[in-house]
mmCIF file of C-alpha atoms in Angstrom:
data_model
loop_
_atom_site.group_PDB
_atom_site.id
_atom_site.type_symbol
_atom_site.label_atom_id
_atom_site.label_comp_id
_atom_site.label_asym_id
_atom_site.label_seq_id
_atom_site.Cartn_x
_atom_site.Cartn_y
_atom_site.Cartn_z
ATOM 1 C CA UNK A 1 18.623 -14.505 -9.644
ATOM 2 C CA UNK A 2 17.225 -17.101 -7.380
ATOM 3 C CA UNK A 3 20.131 -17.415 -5.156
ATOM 4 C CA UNK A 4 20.394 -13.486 -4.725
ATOM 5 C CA UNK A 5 16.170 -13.032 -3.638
ATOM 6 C CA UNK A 6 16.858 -15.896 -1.529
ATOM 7 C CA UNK A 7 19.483 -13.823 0.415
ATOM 8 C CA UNK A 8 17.391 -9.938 -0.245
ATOM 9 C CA UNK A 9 13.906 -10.856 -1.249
ATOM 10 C CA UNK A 10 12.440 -10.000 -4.430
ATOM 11 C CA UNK A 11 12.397 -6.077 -5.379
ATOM 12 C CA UNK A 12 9.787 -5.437 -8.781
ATOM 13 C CA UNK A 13 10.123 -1.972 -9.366
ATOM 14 C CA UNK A 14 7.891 0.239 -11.054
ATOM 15 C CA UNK A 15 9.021 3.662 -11.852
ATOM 16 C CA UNK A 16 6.362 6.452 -11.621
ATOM 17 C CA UNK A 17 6.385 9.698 -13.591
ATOM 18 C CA UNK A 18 3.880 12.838 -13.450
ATOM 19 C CA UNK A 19 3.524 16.395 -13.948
ATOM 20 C CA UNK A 20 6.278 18.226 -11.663
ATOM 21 C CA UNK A 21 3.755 20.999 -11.003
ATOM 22 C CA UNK A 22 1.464 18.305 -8.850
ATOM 23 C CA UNK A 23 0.512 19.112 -5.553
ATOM 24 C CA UNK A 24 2.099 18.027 -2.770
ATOM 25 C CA UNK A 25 -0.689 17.129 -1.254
ATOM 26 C CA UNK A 26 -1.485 14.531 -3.737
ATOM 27 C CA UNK A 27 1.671 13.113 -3.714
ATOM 28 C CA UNK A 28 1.891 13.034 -0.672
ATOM 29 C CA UNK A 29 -1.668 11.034 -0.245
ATOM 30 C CA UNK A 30 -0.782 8.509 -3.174
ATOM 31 C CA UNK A 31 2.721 6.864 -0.982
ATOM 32 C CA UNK A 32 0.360 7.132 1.932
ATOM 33 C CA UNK A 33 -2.524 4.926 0.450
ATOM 34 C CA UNK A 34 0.460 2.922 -1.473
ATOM 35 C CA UNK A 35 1.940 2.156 1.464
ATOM 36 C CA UNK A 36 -1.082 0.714 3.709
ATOM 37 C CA UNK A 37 -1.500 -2.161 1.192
ATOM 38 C CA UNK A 38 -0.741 -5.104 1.836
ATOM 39 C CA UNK A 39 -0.743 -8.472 -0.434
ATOM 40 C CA UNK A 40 -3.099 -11.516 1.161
ATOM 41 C CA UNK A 41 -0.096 -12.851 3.405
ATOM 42 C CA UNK A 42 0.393 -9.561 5.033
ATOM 43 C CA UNK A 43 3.510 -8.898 2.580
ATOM 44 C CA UNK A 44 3.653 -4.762 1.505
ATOM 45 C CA UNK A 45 2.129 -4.602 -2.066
ATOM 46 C CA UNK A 46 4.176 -1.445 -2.766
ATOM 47 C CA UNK A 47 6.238 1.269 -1.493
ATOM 48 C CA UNK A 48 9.048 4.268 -2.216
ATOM 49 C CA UNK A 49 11.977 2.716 -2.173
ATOM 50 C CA UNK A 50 14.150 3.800 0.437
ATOM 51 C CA UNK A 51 11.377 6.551 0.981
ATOM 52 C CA UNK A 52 13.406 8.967 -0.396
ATOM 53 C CA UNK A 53 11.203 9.120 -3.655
ATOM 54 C CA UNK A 54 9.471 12.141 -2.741
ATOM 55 C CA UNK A 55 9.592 15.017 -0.532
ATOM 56 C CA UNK A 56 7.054 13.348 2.102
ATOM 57 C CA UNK A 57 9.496 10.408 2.252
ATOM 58 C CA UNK A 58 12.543 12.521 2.878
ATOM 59 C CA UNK A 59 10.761 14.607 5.219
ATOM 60 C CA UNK A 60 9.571 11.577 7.032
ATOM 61 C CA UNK A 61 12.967 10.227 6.759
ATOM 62 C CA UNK A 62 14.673 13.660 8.310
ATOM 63 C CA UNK A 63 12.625 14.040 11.174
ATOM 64 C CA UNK A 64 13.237 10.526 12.360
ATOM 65 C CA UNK A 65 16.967 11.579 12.458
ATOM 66 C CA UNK A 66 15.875 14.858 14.173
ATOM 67 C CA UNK A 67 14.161 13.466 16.375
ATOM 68 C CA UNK A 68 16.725 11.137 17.544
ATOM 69 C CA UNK A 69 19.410 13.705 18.224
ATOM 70 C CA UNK A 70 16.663 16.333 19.602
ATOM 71 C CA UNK A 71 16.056 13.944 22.297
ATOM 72 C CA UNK A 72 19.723 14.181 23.162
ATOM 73 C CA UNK A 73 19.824 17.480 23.121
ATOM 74 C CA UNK A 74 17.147 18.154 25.295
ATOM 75 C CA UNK A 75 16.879 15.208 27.284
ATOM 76 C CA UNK A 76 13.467 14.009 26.337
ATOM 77 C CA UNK A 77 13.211 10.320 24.937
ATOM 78 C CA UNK A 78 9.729 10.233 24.604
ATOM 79 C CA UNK A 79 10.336 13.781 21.634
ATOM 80 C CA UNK A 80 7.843 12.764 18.482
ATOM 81 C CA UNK A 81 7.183 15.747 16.372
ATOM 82 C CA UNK A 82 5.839 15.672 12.839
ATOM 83 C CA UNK A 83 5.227 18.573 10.089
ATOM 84 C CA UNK A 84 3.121 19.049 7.182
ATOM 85 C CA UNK A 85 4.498 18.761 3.255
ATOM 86 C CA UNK A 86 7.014 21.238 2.613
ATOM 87 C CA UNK A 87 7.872 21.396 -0.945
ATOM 88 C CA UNK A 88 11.222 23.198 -0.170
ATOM 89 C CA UNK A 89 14.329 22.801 2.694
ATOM 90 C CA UNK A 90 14.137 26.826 3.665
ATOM 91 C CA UNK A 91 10.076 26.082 4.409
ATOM 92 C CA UNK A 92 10.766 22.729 6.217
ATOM 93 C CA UNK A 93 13.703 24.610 8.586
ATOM 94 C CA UNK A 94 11.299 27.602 9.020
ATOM 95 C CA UNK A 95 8.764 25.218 10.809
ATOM 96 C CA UNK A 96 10.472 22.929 12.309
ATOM 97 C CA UNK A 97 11.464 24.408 15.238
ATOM 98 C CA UNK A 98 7.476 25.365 15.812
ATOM 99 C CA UNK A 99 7.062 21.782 15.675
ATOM 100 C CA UNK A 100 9.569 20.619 17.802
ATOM 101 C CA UNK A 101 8.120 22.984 20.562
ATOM 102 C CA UNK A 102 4.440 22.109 20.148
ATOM 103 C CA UNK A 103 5.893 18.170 20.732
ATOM 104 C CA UNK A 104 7.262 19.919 24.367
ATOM 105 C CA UNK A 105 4.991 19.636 27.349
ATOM 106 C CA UNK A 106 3.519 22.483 27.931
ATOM 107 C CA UNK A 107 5.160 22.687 31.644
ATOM 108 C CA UNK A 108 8.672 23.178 29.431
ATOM 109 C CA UNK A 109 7.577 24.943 26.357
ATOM 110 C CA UNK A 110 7.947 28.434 28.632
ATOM 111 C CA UNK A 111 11.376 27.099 29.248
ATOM 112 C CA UNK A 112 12.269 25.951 26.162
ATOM 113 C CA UNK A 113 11.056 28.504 23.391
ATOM 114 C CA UNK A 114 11.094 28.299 19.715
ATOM 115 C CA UNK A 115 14.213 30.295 19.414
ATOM 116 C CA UNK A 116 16.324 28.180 21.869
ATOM 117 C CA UNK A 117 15.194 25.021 19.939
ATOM 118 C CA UNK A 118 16.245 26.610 16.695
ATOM 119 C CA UNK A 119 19.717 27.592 17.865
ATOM 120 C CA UNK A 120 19.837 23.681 19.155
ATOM 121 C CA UNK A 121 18.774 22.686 15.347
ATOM 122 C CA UNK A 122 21.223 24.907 14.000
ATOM 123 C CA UNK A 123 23.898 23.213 16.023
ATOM 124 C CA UNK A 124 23.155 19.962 16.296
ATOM 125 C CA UNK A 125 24.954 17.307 13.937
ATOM 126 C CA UNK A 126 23.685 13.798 12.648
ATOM 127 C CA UNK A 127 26.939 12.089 11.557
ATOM 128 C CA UNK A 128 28.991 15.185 11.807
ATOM 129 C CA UNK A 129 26.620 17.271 9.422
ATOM 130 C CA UNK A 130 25.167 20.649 10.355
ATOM 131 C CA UNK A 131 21.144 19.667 10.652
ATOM 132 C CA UNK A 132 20.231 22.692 8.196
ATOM 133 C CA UNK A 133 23.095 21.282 5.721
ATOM 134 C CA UNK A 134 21.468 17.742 5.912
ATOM 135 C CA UNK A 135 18.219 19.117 4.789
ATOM 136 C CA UNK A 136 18.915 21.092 2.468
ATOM 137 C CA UNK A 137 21.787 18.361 1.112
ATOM 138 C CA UNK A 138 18.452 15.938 0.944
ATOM 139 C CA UNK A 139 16.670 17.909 -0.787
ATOM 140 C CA UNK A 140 18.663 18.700 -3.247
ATOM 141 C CA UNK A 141 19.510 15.306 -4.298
ATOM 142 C CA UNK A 142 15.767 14.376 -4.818
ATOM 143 C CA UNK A 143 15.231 17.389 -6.854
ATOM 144 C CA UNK A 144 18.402 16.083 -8.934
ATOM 145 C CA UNK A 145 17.525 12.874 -8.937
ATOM 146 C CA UNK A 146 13.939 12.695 -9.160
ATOM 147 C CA UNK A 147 12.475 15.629 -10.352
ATOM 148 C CA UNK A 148 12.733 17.544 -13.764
ATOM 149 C CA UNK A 149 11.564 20.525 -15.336
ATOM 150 C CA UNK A 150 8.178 18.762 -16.428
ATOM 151 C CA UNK A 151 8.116 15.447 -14.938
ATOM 152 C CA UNK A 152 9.002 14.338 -11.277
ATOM 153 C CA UNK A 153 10.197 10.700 -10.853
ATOM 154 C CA UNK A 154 8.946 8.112 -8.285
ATOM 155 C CA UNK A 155 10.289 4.695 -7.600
ATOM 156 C CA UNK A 156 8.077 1.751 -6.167
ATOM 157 C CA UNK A 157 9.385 -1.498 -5.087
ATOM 158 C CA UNK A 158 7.489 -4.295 -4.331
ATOM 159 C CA UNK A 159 8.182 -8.165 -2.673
ATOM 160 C CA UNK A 160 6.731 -9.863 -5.982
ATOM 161 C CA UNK A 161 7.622 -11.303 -9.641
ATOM 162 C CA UNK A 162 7.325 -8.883 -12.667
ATOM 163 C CA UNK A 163 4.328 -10.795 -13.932
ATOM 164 C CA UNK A 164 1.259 -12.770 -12.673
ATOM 165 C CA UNK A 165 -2.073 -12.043 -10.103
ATOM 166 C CA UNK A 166 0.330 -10.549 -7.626
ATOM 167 C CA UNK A 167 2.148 -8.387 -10.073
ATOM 168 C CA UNK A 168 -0.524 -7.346 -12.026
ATOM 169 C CA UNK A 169 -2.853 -6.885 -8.421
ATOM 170 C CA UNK A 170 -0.141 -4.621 -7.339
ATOM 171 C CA UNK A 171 0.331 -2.110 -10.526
ATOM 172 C CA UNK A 172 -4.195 -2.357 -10.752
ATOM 173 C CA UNK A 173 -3.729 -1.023 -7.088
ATOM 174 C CA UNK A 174 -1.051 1.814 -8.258
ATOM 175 C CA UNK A 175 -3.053 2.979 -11.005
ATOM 176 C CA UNK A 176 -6.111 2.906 -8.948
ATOM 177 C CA UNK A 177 -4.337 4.804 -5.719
ATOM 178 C CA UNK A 178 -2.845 7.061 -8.785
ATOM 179 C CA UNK A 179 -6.357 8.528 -9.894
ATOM 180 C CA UNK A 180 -8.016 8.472 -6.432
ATOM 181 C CA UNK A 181 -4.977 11.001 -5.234
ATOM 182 C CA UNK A 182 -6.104 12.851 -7.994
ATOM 183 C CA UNK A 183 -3.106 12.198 -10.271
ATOM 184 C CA UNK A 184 -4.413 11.270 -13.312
ATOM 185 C CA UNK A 185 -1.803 12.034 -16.057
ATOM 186 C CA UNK A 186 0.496 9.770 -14.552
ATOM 187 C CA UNK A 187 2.895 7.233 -16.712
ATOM 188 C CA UNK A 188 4.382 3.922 -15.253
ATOM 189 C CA UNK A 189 7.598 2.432 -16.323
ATOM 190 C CA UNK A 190 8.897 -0.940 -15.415
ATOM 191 C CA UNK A 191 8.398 -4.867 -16.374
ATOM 192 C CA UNK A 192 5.152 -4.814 -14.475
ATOM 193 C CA UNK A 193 3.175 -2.431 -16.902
ATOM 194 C CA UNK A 194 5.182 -3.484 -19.579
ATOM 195 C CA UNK A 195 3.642 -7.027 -19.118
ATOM 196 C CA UNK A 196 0.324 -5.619 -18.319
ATOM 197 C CA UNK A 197 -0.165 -3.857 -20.995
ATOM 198 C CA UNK A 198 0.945 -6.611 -23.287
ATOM 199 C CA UNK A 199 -1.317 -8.930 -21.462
ATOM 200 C CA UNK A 200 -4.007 -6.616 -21.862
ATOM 201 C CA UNK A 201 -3.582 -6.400 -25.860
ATOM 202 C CA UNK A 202 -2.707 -9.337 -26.789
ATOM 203 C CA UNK A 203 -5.920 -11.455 -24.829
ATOM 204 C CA UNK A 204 -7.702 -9.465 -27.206
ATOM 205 C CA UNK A 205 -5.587 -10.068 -29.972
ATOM 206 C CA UNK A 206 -5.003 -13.563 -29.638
ATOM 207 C CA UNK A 207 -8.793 -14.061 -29.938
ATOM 208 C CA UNK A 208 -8.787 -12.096 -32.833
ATOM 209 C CA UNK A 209 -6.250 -13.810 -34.506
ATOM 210 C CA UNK A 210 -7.173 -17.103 -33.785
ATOM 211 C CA UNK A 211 -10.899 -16.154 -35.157
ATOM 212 C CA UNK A 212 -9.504 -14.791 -38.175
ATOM 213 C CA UNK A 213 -6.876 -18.125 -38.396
ATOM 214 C CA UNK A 214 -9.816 -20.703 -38.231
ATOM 215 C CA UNK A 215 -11.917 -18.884 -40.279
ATOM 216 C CA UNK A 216 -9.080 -18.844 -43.399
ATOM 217 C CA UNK A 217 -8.638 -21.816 -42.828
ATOM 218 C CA UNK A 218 -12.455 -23.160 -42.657
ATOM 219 C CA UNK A 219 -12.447 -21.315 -46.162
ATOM 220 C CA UNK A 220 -9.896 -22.764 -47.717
ATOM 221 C CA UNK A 221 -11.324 -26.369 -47.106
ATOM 222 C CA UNK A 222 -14.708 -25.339 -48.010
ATOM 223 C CA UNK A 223 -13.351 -24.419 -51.563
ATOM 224 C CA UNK A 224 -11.207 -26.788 -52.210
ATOM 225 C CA UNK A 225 -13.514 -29.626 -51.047
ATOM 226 C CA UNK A 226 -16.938 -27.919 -51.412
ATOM 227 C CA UNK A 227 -18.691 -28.928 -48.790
ATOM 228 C CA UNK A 228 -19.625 -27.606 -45.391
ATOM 229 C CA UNK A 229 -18.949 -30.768 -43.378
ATOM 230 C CA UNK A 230 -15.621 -31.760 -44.044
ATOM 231 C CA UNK A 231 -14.139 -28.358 -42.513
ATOM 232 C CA UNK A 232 -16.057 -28.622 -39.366
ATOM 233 C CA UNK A 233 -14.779 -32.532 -38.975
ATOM 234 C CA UNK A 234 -11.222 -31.577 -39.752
ATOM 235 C CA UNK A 235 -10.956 -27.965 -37.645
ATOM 236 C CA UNK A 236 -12.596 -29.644 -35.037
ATOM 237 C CA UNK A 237 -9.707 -32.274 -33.221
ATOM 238 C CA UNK A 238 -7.077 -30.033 -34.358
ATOM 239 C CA UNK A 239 -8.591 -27.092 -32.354
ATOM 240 C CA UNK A 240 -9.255 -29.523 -29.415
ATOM 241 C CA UNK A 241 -5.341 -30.567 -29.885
ATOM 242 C CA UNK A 242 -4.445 -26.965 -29.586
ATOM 243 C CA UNK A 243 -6.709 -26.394 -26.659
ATOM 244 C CA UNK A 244 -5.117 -29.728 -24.652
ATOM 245 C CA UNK A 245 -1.764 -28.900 -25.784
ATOM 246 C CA UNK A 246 -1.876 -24.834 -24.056
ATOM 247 C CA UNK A 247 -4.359 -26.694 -21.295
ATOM 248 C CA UNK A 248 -1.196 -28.622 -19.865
ATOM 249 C CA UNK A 249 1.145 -26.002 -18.618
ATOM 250 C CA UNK A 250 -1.864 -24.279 -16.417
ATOM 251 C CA UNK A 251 -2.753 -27.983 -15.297
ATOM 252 C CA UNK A 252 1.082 -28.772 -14.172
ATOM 253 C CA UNK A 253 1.123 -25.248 -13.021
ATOM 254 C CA UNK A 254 3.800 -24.442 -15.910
ATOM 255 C CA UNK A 255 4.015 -20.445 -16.697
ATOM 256 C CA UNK A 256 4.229 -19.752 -20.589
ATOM 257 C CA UNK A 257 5.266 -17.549 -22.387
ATOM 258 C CA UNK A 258 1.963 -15.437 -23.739
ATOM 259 C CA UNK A 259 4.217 -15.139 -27.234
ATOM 260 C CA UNK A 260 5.137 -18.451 -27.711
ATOM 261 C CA UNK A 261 2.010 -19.857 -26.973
ATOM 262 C CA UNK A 262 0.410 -17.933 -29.690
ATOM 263 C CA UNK A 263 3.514 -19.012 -32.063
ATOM 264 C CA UNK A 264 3.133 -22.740 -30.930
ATOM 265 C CA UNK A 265 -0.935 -22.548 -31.737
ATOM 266 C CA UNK A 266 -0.631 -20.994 -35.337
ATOM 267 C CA UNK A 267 1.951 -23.542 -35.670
ATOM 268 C CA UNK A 268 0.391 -26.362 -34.488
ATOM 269 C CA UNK A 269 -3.144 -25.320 -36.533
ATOM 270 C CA UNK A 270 -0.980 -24.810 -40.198
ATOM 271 C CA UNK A 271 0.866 -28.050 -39.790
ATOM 272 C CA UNK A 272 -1.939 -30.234 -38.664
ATOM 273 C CA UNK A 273 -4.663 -28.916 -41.439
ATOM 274 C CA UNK A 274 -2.418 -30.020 -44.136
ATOM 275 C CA UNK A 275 -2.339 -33.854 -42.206
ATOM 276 C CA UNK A 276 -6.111 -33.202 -42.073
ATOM 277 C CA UNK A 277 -6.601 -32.258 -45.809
ATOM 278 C CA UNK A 278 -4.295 -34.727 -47.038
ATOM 279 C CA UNK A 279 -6.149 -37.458 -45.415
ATOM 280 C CA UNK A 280 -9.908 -36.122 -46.163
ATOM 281 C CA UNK A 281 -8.494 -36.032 -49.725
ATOM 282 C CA UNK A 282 -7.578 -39.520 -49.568
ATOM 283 C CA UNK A 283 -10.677 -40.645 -48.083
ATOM 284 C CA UNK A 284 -13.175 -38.230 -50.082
ATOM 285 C CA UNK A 285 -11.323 -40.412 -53.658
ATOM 286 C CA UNK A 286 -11.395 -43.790 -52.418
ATOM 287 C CA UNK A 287 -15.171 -42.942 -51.321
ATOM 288 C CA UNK A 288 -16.095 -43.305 -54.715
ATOM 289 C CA UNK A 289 -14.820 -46.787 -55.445
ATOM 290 C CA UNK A 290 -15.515 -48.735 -51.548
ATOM 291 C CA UNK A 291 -17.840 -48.261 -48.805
ATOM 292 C CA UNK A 292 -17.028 -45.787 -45.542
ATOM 293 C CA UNK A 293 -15.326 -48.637 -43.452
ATOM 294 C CA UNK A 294 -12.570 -49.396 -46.615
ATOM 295 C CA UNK A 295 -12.304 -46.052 -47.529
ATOM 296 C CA UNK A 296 -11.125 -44.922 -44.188
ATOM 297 C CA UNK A 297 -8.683 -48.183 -43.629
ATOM 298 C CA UNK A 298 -7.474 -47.409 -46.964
ATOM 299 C CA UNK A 299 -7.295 -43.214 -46.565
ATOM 300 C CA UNK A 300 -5.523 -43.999 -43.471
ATOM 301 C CA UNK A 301 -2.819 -46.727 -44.564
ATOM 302 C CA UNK A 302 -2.141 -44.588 -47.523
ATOM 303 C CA UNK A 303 -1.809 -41.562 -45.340
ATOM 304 C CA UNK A 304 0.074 -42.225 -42.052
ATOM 305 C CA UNK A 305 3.916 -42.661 -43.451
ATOM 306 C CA UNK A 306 3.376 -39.349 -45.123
ATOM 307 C CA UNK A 307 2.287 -37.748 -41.460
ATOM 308 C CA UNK A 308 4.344 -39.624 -39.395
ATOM 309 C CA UNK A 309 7.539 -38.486 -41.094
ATOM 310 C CA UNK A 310 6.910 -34.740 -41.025
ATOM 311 C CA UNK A 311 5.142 -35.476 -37.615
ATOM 312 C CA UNK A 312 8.331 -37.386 -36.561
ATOM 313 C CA UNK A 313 10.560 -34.937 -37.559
ATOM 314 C CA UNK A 314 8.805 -31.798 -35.821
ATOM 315 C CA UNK A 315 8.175 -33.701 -32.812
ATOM 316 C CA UNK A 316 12.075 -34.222 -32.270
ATOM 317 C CA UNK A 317 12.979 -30.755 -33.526
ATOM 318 C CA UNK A 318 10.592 -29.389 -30.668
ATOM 319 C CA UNK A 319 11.552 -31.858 -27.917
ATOM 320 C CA UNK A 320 15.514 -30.777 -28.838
ATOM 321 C CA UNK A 321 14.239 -27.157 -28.384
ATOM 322 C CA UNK A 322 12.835 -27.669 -25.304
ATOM 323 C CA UNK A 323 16.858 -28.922 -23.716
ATOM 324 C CA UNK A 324 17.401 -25.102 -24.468
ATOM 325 C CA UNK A 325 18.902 -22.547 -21.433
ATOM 326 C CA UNK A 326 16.491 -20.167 -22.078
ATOM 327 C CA UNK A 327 12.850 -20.414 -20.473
ATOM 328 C CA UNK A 328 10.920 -19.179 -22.768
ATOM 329 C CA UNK A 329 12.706 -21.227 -25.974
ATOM 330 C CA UNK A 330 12.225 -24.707 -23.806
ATOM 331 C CA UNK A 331 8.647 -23.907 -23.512
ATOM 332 C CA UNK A 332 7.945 -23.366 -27.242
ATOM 333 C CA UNK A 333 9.962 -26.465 -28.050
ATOM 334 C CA UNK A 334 7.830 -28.927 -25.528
ATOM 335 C CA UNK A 335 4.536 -27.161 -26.673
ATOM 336 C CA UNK A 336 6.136 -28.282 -30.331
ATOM 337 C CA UNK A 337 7.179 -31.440 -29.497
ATOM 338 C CA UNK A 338 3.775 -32.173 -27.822
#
């Protein structure tokens, strides 16, 4: 993958679908906004690809060609014409020659009427096609290919990676461009939104279930011990553990895997709370016999081979993980083995 963006660039695309019965017009005004922005380094944040998406781009695409062998034709290299949104190729042919002569100067548009330029148009070739054959052949191969009886079909592509500020900056900017063009019923395929969306659930679950986690768990020590201390002092370092242990990859500038981080932190909180309980247990019965300072050297001598063997062995199960091809995999196995 690296090797072939190195050579083509990166291409995220996101595939849009709405209503086929939209407006031109507002299709029309969405590629046009889409199109004018630009990421910080001047990079496009998102356009048709190939601009032959929608009707506008093949239209814009078609009169380039036009153009080109209109100037030929009639001898005129400085020829620009443009039209308005035609939804179909008979109302695109009907104006264009109307166009073409209102791009004339006006010392050879009595010269060269409307009905001389269309008999030029209806002769002239652009790679040995008949110009009315190559619009009409364009236009039917977007309506195949990109619009349906209720939904039509436009594909973005955009010069960044399917998640993080860029990606996520880009699709914000397509759903915003989306509602101010007045297309609000939109849907948006692609790993972008997929990611997005996913990102956009699971912050909220991932508090959630880390809430609900600690709070079991503060239970569950507060019965068995019964006392409102001892699960504050043992929840405590292992949630700071957790906290250092996710606080890493963003310091090395590591991405993670949103999943496995939330696998490695239930993980890491249900292994460690049973080191935690087995030592408070240890320490809460030798309390009763010796002083604070014996009861912890003796809690702690009588504890540690029991943790470091588990410990041990999860440790060099994760650090094995993380020699694994896949991304994703390696990280959950060093966020383990940590």
């Amino acid at each position: 993958k690296l090797e072939v963006e190195s050579v083509y660039g990166r291409d995220n695309s996101v595939v849009v679908l709405y209503p086929a019965d939209t407006p031109p017009e507002k299709e029309q005004a969405f590629e046009t906004a889409l199109a004018a922005k630009t990421f910080g380094d001047g990079r496009p944040m998102g356009q048709v690809t190939g601009r032959t998406g929608t009707l506008a781009g093949v239209q814009a695409m078609i009169n380039a060609q036009l153009q080109e062998v209109l100037r030929t034709q009639l001898n005129m290299p400085s020829l620009v014409f443009s039209l308005p949104y035609y939804d179909t190729a008979e109302e695109y042919l009907a104006a264009l020659p109307g166009a073409v002569h209102a791009a004339l100067p006006e010392s050879l548009q009595d010269f060269v009427t409307e009905a001389l330029i269309k008999t030029y148009i209806e002769s002239a070739e652009v790679e040995g096609v008949k110009v009315p054959a190559l619009v009409e052949g364009a236009y039917a191969q977007v309506n195949a290919n990109f619009r349906g009886s209720e939904y039509t079909r436009l594909i973005l592509s955009a010069d960044c990676e399917e998640e993080g500020e860029e990606a996520f900056l880009m699709y914000e900017t397509v759903l915003s461009e989306l509602e101010r063009a007045g297309i609000s019923d939109a849907l948006t395929l692609g790993e972008t939104p997929s990611a997005y969306d996913m990102k956009e659930i699971m912050t909220a679950d991932n508090s959630w279930i880390s809430a609900l986690s600690i709070i079991m768990v503060f239970l569950i020590i507060l019965v068995t011990f019964k006392s409102i201390s001892i699960p504050v002092i043992l929840i405590f370092p292992i949630l700071t553990g957790i906290y250092v242990n996710s606080a890493i990859p963003a310091l090395m500038g590591t991405p993670i895997a949103f999943i496995g981080n939330l696998v490695v932190s239930m993980i890491h909180l249900g292994a460690t709370i049973d080191y935690a309980i087995l030592y408070a247990n240890k320490y809460c019965a030798n309390r009763k016999l010796m002083g604070r300072k014996d009861s912890t050297v003796l809690a702690l001598s009588e504890s540690i081979p029991s943790i470091l063997t588990s410990a041990i062995a999860l440790t060099v199960a994760g650090f094995s993980l993380a020699s694994a091809v896949l991304p994703a995999t390696a990280q959950i196995g060093l966020m383990l083995g940590r």
